[in-house]
Coordinates of C-alpha atoms and ligand atoms in Angstrom, one line a residue:
X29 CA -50.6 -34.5 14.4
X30 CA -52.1 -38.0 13.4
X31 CA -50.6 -39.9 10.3
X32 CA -54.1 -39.9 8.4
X33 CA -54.6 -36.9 6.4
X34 CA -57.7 -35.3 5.9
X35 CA -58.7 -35.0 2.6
X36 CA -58.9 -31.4 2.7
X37 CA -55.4 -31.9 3.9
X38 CA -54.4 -33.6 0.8
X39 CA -55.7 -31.1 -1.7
X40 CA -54.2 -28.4 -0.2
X41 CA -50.6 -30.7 -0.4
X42 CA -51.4 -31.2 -4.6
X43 CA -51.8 -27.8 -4.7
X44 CA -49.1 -27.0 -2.9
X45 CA -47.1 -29.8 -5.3
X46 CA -48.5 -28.2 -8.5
X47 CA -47.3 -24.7 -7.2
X48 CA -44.4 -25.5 -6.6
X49 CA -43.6 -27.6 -10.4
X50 CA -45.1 -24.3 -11.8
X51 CA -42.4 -22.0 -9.8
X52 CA -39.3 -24.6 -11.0
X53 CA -40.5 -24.7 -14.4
X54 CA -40.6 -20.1 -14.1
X55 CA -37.8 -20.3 -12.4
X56 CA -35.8 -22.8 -15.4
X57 CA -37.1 -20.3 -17.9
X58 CA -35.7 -17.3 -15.8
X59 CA -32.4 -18.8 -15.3
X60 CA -29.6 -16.3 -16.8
X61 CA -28.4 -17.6 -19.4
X62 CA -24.8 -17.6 -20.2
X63 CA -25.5 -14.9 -22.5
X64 CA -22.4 -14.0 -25.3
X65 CA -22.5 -11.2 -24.5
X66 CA -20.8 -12.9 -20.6
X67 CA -17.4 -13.2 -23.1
X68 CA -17.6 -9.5 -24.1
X69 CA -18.1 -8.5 -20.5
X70 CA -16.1 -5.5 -19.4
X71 CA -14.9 -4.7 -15.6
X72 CA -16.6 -1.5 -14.0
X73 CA -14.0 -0.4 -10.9
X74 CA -15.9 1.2 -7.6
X75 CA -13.8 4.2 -6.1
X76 CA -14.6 5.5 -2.9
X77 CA -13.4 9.0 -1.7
X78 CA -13.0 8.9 2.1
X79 CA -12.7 12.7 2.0
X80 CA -16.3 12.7 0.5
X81 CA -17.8 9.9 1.4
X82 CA -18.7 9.5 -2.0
X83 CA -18.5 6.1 -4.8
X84 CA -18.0 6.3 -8.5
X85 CA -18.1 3.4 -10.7
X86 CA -16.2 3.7 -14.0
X87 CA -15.6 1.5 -16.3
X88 CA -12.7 3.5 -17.9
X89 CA -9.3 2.2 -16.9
X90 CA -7.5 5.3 -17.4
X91 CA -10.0 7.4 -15.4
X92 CA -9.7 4.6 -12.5
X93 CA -5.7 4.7 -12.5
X94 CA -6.0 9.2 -12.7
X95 CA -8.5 9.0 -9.5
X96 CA -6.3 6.4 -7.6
X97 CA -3.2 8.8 -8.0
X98 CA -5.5 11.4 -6.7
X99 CA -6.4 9.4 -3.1
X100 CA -9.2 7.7 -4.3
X101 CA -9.6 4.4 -2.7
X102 CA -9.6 0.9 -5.1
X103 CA -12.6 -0.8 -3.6
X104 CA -12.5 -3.2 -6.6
X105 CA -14.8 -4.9 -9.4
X106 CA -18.4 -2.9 -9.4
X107 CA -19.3 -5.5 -11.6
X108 CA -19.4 -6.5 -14.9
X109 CA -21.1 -4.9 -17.6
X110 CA -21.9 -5.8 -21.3
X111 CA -19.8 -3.7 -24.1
X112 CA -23.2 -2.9 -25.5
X113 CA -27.5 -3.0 -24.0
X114 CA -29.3 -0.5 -22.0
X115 CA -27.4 2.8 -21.8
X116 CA -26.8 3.9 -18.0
X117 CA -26.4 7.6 -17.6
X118 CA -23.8 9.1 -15.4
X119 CA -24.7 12.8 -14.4
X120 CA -22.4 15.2 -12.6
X121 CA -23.2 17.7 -10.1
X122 CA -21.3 20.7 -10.3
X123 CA -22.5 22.2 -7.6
X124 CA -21.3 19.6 -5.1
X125 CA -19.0 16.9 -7.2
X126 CA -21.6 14.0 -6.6
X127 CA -22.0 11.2 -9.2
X128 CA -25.8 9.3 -10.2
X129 CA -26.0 6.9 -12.4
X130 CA -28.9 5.9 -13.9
X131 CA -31.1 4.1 -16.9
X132 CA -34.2 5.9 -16.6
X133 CA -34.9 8.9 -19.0
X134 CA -37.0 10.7 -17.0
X135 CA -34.8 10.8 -14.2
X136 CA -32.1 11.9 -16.5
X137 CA -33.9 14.6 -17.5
X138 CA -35.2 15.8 -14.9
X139 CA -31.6 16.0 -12.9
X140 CA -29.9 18.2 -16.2
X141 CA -33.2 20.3 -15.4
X142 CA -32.5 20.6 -11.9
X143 CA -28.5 21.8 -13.1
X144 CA -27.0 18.4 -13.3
X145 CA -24.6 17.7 -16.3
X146 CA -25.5 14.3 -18.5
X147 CA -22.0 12.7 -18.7
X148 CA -23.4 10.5 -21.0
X149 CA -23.1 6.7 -21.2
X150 CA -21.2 5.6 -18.6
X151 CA -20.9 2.2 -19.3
X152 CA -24.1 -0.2 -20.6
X153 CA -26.4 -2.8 -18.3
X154 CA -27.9 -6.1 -20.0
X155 CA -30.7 -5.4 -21.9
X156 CA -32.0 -9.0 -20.4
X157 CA -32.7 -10.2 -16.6
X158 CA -29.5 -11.8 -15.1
X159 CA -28.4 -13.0 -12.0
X160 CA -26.5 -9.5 -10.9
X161 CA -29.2 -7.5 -9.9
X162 CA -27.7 -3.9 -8.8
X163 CA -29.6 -2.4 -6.5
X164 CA -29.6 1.2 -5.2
X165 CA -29.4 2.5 -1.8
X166 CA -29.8 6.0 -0.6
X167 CA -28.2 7.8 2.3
X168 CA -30.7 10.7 3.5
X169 CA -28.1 11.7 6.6
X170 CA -25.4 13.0 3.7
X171 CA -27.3 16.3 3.5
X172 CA -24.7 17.5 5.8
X173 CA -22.2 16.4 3.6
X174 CA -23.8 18.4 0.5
X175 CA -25.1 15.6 -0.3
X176 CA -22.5 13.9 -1.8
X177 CA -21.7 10.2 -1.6
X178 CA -25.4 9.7 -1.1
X179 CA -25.9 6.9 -3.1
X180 CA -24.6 3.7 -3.4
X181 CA -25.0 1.1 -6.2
X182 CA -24.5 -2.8 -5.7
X183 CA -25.2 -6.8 -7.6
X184 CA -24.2 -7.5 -3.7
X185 CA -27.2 -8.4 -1.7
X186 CA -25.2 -9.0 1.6
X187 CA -24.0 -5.7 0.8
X188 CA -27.2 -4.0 -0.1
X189 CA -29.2 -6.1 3.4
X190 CA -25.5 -4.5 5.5
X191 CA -25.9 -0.7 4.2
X192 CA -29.9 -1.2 5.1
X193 CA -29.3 -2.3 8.4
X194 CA -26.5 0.7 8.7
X195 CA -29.4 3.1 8.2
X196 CA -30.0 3.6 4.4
X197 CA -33.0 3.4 2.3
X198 CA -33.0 0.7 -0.2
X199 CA -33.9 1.9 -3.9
X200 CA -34.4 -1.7 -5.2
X201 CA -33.5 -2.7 -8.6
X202 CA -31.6 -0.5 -10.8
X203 CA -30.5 -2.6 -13.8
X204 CA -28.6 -6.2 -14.5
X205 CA -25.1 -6.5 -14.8
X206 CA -23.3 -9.3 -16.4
X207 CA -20.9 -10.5 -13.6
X208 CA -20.4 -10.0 -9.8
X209 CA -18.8 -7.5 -7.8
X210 CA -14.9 -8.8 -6.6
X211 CA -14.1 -6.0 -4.0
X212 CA -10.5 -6.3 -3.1
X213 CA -9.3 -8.6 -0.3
X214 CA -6.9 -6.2 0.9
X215 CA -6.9 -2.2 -0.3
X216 CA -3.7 -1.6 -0.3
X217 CA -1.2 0.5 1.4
X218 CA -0.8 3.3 -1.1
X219 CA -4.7 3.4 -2.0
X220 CA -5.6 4.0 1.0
X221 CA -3.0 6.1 2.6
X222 CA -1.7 8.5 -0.8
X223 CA 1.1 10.7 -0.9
X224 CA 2.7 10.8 3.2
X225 CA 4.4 13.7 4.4
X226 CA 6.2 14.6 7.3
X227 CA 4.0 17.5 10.0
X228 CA 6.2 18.0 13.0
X229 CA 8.7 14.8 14.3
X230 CA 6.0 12.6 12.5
X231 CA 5.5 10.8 9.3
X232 CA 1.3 11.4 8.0
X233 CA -0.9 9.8 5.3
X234 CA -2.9 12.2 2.7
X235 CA -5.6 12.8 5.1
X236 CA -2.9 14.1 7.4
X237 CA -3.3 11.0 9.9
X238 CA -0.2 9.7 11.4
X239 CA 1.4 6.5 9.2
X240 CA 3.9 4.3 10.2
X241 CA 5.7 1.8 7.7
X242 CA 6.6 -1.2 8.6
X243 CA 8.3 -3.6 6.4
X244 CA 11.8 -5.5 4.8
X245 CA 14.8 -4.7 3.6
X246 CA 16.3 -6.4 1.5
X247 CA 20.5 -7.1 1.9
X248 CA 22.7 -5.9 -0.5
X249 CA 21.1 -6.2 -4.2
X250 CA 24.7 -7.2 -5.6
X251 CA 25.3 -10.2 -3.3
X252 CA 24.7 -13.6 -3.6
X253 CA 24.8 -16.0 -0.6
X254 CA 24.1 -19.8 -0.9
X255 CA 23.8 -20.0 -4.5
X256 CA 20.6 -17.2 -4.6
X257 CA 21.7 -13.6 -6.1
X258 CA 19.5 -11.2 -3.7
X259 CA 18.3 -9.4 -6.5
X260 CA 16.1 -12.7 -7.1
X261 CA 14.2 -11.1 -4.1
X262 CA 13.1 -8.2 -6.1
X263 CA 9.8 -10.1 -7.4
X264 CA 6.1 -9.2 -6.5
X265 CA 5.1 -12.7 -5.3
X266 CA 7.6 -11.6 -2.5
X267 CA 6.4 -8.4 -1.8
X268 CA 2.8 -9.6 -1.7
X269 CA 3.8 -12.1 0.6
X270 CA 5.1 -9.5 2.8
X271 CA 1.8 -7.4 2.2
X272 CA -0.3 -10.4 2.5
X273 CA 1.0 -12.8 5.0
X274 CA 3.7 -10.0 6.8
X275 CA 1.5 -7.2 6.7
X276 CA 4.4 -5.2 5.7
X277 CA 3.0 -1.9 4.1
X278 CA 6.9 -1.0 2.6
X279 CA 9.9 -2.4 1.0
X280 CA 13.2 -1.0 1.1
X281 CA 15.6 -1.8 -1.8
X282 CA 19.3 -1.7 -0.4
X283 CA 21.7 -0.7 -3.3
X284 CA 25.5 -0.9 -1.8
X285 CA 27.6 2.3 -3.4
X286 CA 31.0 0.3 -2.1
X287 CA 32.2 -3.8 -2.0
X288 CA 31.2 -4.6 -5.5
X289 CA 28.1 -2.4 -5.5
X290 CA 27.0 0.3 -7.6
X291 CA 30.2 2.5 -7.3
X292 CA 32.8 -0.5 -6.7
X293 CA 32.1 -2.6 -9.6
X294 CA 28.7 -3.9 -10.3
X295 CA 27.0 -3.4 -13.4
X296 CA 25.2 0.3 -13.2
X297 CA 22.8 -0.3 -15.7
X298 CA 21.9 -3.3 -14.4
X299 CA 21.1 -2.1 -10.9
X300 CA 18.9 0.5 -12.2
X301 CA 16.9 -1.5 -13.9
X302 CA 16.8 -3.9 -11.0
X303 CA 15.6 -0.6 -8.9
X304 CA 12.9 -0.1 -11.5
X305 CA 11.5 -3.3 -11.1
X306 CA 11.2 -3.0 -7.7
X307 CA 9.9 0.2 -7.4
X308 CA 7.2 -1.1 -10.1
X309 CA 6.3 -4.5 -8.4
X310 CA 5.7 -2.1 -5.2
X311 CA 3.8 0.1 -7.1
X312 CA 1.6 -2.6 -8.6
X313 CA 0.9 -4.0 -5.1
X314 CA 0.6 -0.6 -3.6
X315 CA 3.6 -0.5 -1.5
X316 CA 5.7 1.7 0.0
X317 CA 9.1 1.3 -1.3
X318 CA 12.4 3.2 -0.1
X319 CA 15.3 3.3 -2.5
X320 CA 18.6 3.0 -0.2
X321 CA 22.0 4.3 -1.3
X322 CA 23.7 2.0 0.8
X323 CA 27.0 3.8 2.2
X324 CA 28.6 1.7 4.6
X325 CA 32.6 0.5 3.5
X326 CA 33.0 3.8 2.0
X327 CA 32.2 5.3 5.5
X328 CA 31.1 9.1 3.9
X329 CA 28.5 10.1 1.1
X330 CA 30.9 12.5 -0.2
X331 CA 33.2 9.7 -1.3
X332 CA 30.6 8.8 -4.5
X333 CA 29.0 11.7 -3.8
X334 CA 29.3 12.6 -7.8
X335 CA 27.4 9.0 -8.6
X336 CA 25.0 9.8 -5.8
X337 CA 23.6 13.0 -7.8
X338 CA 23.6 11.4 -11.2
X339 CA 22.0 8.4 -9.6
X340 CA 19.1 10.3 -7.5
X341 CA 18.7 12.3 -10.4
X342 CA 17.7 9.5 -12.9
X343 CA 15.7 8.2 -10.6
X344 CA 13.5 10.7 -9.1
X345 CA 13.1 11.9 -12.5
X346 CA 11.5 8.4 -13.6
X347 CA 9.9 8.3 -10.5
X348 CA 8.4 11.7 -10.1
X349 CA 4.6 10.5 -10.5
X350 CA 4.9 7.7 -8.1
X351 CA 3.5 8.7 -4.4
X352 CA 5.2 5.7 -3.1
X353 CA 8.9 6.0 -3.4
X354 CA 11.0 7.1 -0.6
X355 CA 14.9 8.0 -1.3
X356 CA 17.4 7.5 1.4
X357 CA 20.2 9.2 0.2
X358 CA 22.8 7.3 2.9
X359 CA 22.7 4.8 4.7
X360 CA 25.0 4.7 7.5
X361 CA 28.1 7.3 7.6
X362 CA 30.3 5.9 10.0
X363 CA 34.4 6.3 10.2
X364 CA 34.0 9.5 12.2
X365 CA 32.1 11.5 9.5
X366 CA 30.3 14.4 11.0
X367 CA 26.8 15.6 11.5
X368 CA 28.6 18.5 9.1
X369 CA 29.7 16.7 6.9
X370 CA 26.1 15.1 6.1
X371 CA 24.7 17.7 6.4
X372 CA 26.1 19.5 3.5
X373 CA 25.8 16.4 1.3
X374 CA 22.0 16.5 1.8
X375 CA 21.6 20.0 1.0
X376 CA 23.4 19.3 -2.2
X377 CA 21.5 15.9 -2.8
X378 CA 18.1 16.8 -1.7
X379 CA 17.7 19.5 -4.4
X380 CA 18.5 17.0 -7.2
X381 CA 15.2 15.2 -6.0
X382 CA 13.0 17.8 -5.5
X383 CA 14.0 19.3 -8.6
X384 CA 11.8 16.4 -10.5
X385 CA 9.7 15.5 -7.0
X386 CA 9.3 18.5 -5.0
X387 CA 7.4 16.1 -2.3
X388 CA 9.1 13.0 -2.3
X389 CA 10.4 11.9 1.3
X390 CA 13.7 11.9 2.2
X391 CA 16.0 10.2 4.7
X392 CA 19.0 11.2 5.3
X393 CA 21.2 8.7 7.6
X394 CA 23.0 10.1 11.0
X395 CA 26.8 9.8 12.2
X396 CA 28.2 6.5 13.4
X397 CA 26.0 4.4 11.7
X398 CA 22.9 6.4 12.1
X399 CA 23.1 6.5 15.8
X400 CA 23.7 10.1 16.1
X401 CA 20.5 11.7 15.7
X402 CA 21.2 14.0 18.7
X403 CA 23.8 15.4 16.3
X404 CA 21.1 16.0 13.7
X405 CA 18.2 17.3 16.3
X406 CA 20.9 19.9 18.1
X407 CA 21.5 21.2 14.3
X408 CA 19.1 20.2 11.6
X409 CA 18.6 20.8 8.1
X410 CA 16.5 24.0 7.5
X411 CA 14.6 25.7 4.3
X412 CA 13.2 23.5 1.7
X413 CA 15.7 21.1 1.9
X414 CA 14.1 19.7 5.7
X415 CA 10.3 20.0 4.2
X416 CA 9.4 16.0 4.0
X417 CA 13.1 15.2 5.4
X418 CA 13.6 12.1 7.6
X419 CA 16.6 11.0 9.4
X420 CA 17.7 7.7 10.4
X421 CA 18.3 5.7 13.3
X422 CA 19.2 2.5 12.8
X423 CA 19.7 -0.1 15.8
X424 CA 20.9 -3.4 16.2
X425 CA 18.8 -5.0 19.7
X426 CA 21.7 -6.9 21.2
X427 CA 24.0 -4.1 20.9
X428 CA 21.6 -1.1 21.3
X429 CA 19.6 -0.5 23.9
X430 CA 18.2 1.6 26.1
X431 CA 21.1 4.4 25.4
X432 CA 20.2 4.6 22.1
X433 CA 16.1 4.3 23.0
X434 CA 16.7 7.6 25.3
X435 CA 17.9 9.1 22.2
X436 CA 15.5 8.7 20.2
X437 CA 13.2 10.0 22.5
X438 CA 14.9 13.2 22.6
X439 CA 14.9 13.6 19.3
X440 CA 11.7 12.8 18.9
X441 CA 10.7 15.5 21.8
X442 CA 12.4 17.7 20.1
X443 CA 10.5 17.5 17.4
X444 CA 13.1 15.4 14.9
X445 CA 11.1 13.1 12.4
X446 CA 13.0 10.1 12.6
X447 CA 12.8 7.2 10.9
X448 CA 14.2 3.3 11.4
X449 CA 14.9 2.6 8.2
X450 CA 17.5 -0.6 8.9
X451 CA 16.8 -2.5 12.4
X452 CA 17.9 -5.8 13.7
X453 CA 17.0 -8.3 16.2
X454 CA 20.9 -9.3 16.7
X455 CA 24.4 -8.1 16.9
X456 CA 26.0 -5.1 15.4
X457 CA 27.4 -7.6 13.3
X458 CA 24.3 -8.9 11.6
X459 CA 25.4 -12.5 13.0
X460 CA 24.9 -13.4 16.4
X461 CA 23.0 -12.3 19.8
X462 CA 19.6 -12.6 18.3
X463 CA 17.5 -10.8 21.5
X464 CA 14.2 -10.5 21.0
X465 CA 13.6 -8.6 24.4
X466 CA 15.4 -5.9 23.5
X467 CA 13.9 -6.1 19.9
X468 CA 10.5 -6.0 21.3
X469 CA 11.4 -2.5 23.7
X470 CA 12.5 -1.0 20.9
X471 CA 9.1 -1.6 18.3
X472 CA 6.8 -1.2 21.6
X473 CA 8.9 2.0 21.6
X474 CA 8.3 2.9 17.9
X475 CA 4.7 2.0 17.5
X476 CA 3.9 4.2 20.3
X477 CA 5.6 7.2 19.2
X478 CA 4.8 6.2 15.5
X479 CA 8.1 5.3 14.3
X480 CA 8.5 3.7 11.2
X481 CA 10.7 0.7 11.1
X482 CA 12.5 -2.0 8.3
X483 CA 13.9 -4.7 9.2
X484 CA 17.3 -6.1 8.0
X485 CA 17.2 -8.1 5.9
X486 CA 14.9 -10.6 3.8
X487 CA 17.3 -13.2 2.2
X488 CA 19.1 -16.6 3.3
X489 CA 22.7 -15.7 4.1
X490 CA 23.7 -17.6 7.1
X491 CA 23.9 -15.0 9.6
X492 CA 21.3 -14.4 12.5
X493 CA 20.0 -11.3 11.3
X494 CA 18.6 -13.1 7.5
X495 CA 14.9 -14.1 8.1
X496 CA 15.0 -16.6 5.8
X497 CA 16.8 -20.0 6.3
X498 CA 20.2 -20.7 4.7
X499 CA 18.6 -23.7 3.2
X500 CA 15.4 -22.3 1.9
X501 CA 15.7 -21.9 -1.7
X502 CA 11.9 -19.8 -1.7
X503 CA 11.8 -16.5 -3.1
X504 CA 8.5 -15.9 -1.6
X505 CA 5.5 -17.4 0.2
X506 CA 7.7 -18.6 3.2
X507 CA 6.4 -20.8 5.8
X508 CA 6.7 -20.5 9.3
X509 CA 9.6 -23.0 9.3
X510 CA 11.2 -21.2 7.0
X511 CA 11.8 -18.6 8.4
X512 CA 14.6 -17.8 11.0
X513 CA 14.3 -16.9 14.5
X514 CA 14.6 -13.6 13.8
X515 CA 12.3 -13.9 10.7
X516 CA 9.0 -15.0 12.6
X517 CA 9.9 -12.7 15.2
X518 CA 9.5 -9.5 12.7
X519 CA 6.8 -11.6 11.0
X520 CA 4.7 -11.7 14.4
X521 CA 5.9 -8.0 14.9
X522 CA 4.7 -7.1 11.8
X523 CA 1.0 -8.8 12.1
X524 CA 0.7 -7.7 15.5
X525 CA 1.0 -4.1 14.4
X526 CA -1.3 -5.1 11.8
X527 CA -4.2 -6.7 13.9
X528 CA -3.5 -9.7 11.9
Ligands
IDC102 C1 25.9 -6.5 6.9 C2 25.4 -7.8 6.4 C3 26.5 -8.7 6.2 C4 27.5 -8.1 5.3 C5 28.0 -6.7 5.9 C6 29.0 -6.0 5.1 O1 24.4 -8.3 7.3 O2 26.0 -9.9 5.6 O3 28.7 -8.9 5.2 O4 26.8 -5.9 6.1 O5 28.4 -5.7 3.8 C7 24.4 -2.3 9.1 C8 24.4 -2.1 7.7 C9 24.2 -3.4 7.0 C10 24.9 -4.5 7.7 C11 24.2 -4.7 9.0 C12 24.8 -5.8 9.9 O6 23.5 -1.1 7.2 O7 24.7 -3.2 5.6 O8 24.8 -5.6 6.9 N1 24.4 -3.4 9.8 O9 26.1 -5.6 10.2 N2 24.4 -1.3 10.0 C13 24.4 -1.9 11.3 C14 24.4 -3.2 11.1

């Protein structure tokens, strides 16, 4: 190319110029405006059914929190939509349970003629152009689904441009929303995964895949250690971390009966309403949460077993309609207490539960500080009482080892569900012999055989088995050097497990 410019050249380059002031000044005018109606702007949520394949967007809350319960996946914010504009239509198909939505009359119409119902309007679309253009796509390959979950609606072009390339047909514009879609950063645990129930020696997720929990306990909820009470831990920026930064998909709340706890002293009242607030911070972060009646100084379950029933009564009746919570009715018999012995308390306790929760998961803790789940597998719980019934094996890594690995694997061939629902990378003790070779046989062990697993215990005491450090005042968001040894060791476990 030469530097003169023909003049040809030049008039193409002012036309070019003129163009191009003409498409800035179109464009200015075309700009959304912040319209008022942005302030009234209401959220639409997007579901998706992984049963079905199919996504409903809803802008009624209560509808959204109903489907959820149900195993309907929260994939988010839709969009945004204004409280009042161009109606959009949402139609129901009877025949198949598939969802359109729609502005256009005709197409309306001609659906209700075909045998769809008119669910009227679902929410309302901007009566002017704004930035959120949502777009439809259409799957032709869900005929063999019935034809359900063929559509898909989205303001989300890197979306729309993905489920093109992934084989569907775009529609093109729809209508204009008033905001963007926000799908969630992480769907969480419960969301995805529903009410879990136990097929065989292994826990499963609503679609009857096997699930493993992984996650913290917390130490005793009476405590306090270095100037923090442990109950301070109960919070949901803690949890979150733990679902966030962890990946932990479960918390469990560990309520001693004896030394100052619930049946020794400590405020009754006040521990249930500490329980509550766990259970609901786990609940609003979609997390498994396990509620531990922590027997250990009082050696058998029948000692407070009289508390026990009031207690698991009160609380699975409050907690009847939440999928997530798990009740573990004893922690660790020890003293000599026999399989026997257990036994019969759980087929007195378990009843109490599934009086008000006929599905809730249950685990029930083994002799000698559930070690003995031999005891359990030679002569377990039968009838209703073992439907959705764990049982616990708890180890500490420097003091058991592979003994105590072979028996789990026993168990587990025989078809016993268990269920590590205390572990620790140290000593028996809780202090001391912090091994993580022997910690990291045991979760290779229980990831393969899906195992779950929590981990004892999230809080600063100054012993080796705390994952936070004694001087580390956090009560959540911890760094990586503040946490213990044994702390980024069940962090790293956690997030391996995780793919994080
Ligand atoms: C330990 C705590 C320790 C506390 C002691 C007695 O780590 O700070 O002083 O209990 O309350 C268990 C128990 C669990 C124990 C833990 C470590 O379930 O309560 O916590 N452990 O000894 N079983 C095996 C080990």
């Amino acid at each position: 190319m030469t530097a003169s410019r023909s003049p040809r050249h030049r008039s193409r380059l002012a036309a070019v110029i003129v163009m191009a002031v003409i498409a800035l000044v179109a464009a200015i005018v075309a700009v959304p405006r912040p319209a008022a109606a942005l302030d009234a702007s209401v959220p639409v949520y997007r579901l998706y059914n992984e049963a079905d394949g199919q996504h409903l967007i809803t802008k009624d809350r209560n509808e959204f929190n109903v489907l959820c319960g149900r195993g309907w996946i929260d994939e988010g914010l839709a969009f945004s939509c204004p409280q009042e504009g161009q109606d959009v239509y949402r139609l129901y198909n009877p025949s198949n349970g598939d969802h359109l939505y729609t502005t256009a009359v005709a197409e309306r119409d001609g659906l209700v003629r075909r045998g769809w119902q008119d669910e009227g309007t679902g929410f309302h679309a901007s009566a002017e152009p704004t930035a959120y253009d949502v777009q439809r796509l259409y799957n032709p390959n869900m005929k063999a689904n019935g034809g359900r979950g063929n559509h898909l609606w989205t303001p989300n072009q890197a979306e729309y441009d993905n489920v093109v390339k992934a084989g569907w047909k775009g529609e093109g514009h729809q209508w204009y929303a008033t905001g963007p879609a926000a799908p969630k950063a992480h769907p969480d645990p419960v969301s995805q995964h529903g009410a879990l129930s136990v097929r065989g020696a292994t826990l499963v997720d609503k679609y009857g895949n096997p699930y493993q929990l992984r996650g913290m306990s917390t130490h005793g909820l009476s405590f306090t250690e270095e100037g923090v009470p442990f109950k301070d831990y109960v919070n949901k920026a803690a949890f979150k971390t733990l679902r966030d930064d962890w990946g932990a998909n479960c918390v469990r709340l560990a309520m001693y009966t004896a030394e100052g706890g619930y049946c020794e002293g400590a405020d009754q009242n006040w521990l249930k309403g500490l329980i509550r607030q766990g259970v609901n911070a786990a609940t609003d972060l979609g997390m498994y949460v396990i509620v531990d009646w922590h027997v250990l100084r009082d050696q058998s379950p029948t000692v407070y077993e009289q508390q026990a029933r009031e207690f698991f009564s009160q609380m699975s009746r409050e907690f009847k309609d939440r999928v997530n919570v798990i009740y573990e009715i004893c922690n660790e018999p020890n003293g000599g207490v026999d399989w026997w012995t257990i036994k019969g308390y759980a087929e007195r306790i378990i009843p109490v539960i599934r009086a008000n929760d006929p599905d809730a998961i249950v685990i029930v803790g083994t002799p000698t500080w559930s070690q003995d789940v031999d005891q359990a597998a030679a002569n377990r719980l039968t009838g209703d009482v073992a439907r959705n019934t764990m049982y616990a094996l708890h180890f500490y890594a420097n003091t058991h080892t592979q003994w105590l690995r072979d028996r789990m694997n026993a168990a587990l061939d025989a078809g016993l569900p268990v269920f590590i629902s205390e572990f620790g990378t140290t000593d028996a003790s809780g202090n001391g012999g912090y091994n993580p070779w022997e910690s990291q046989q045991w979760i290779d062990l229980a990831n393969r055989r899906n195992v779950s697993w929590m981990n004892w215990s999230l809080c600063l005491k100054n012993e080796s088995s705390a994952a936070i450090q004694p001087w580390c005042k956090k009560l959540s968001d911890w760094q990586t050097w503040e946490l213990t040894e044994s702390g980024n060791w069940v962090r790293n476990a956690m997030r391996a497990a995780t793919g994080k």
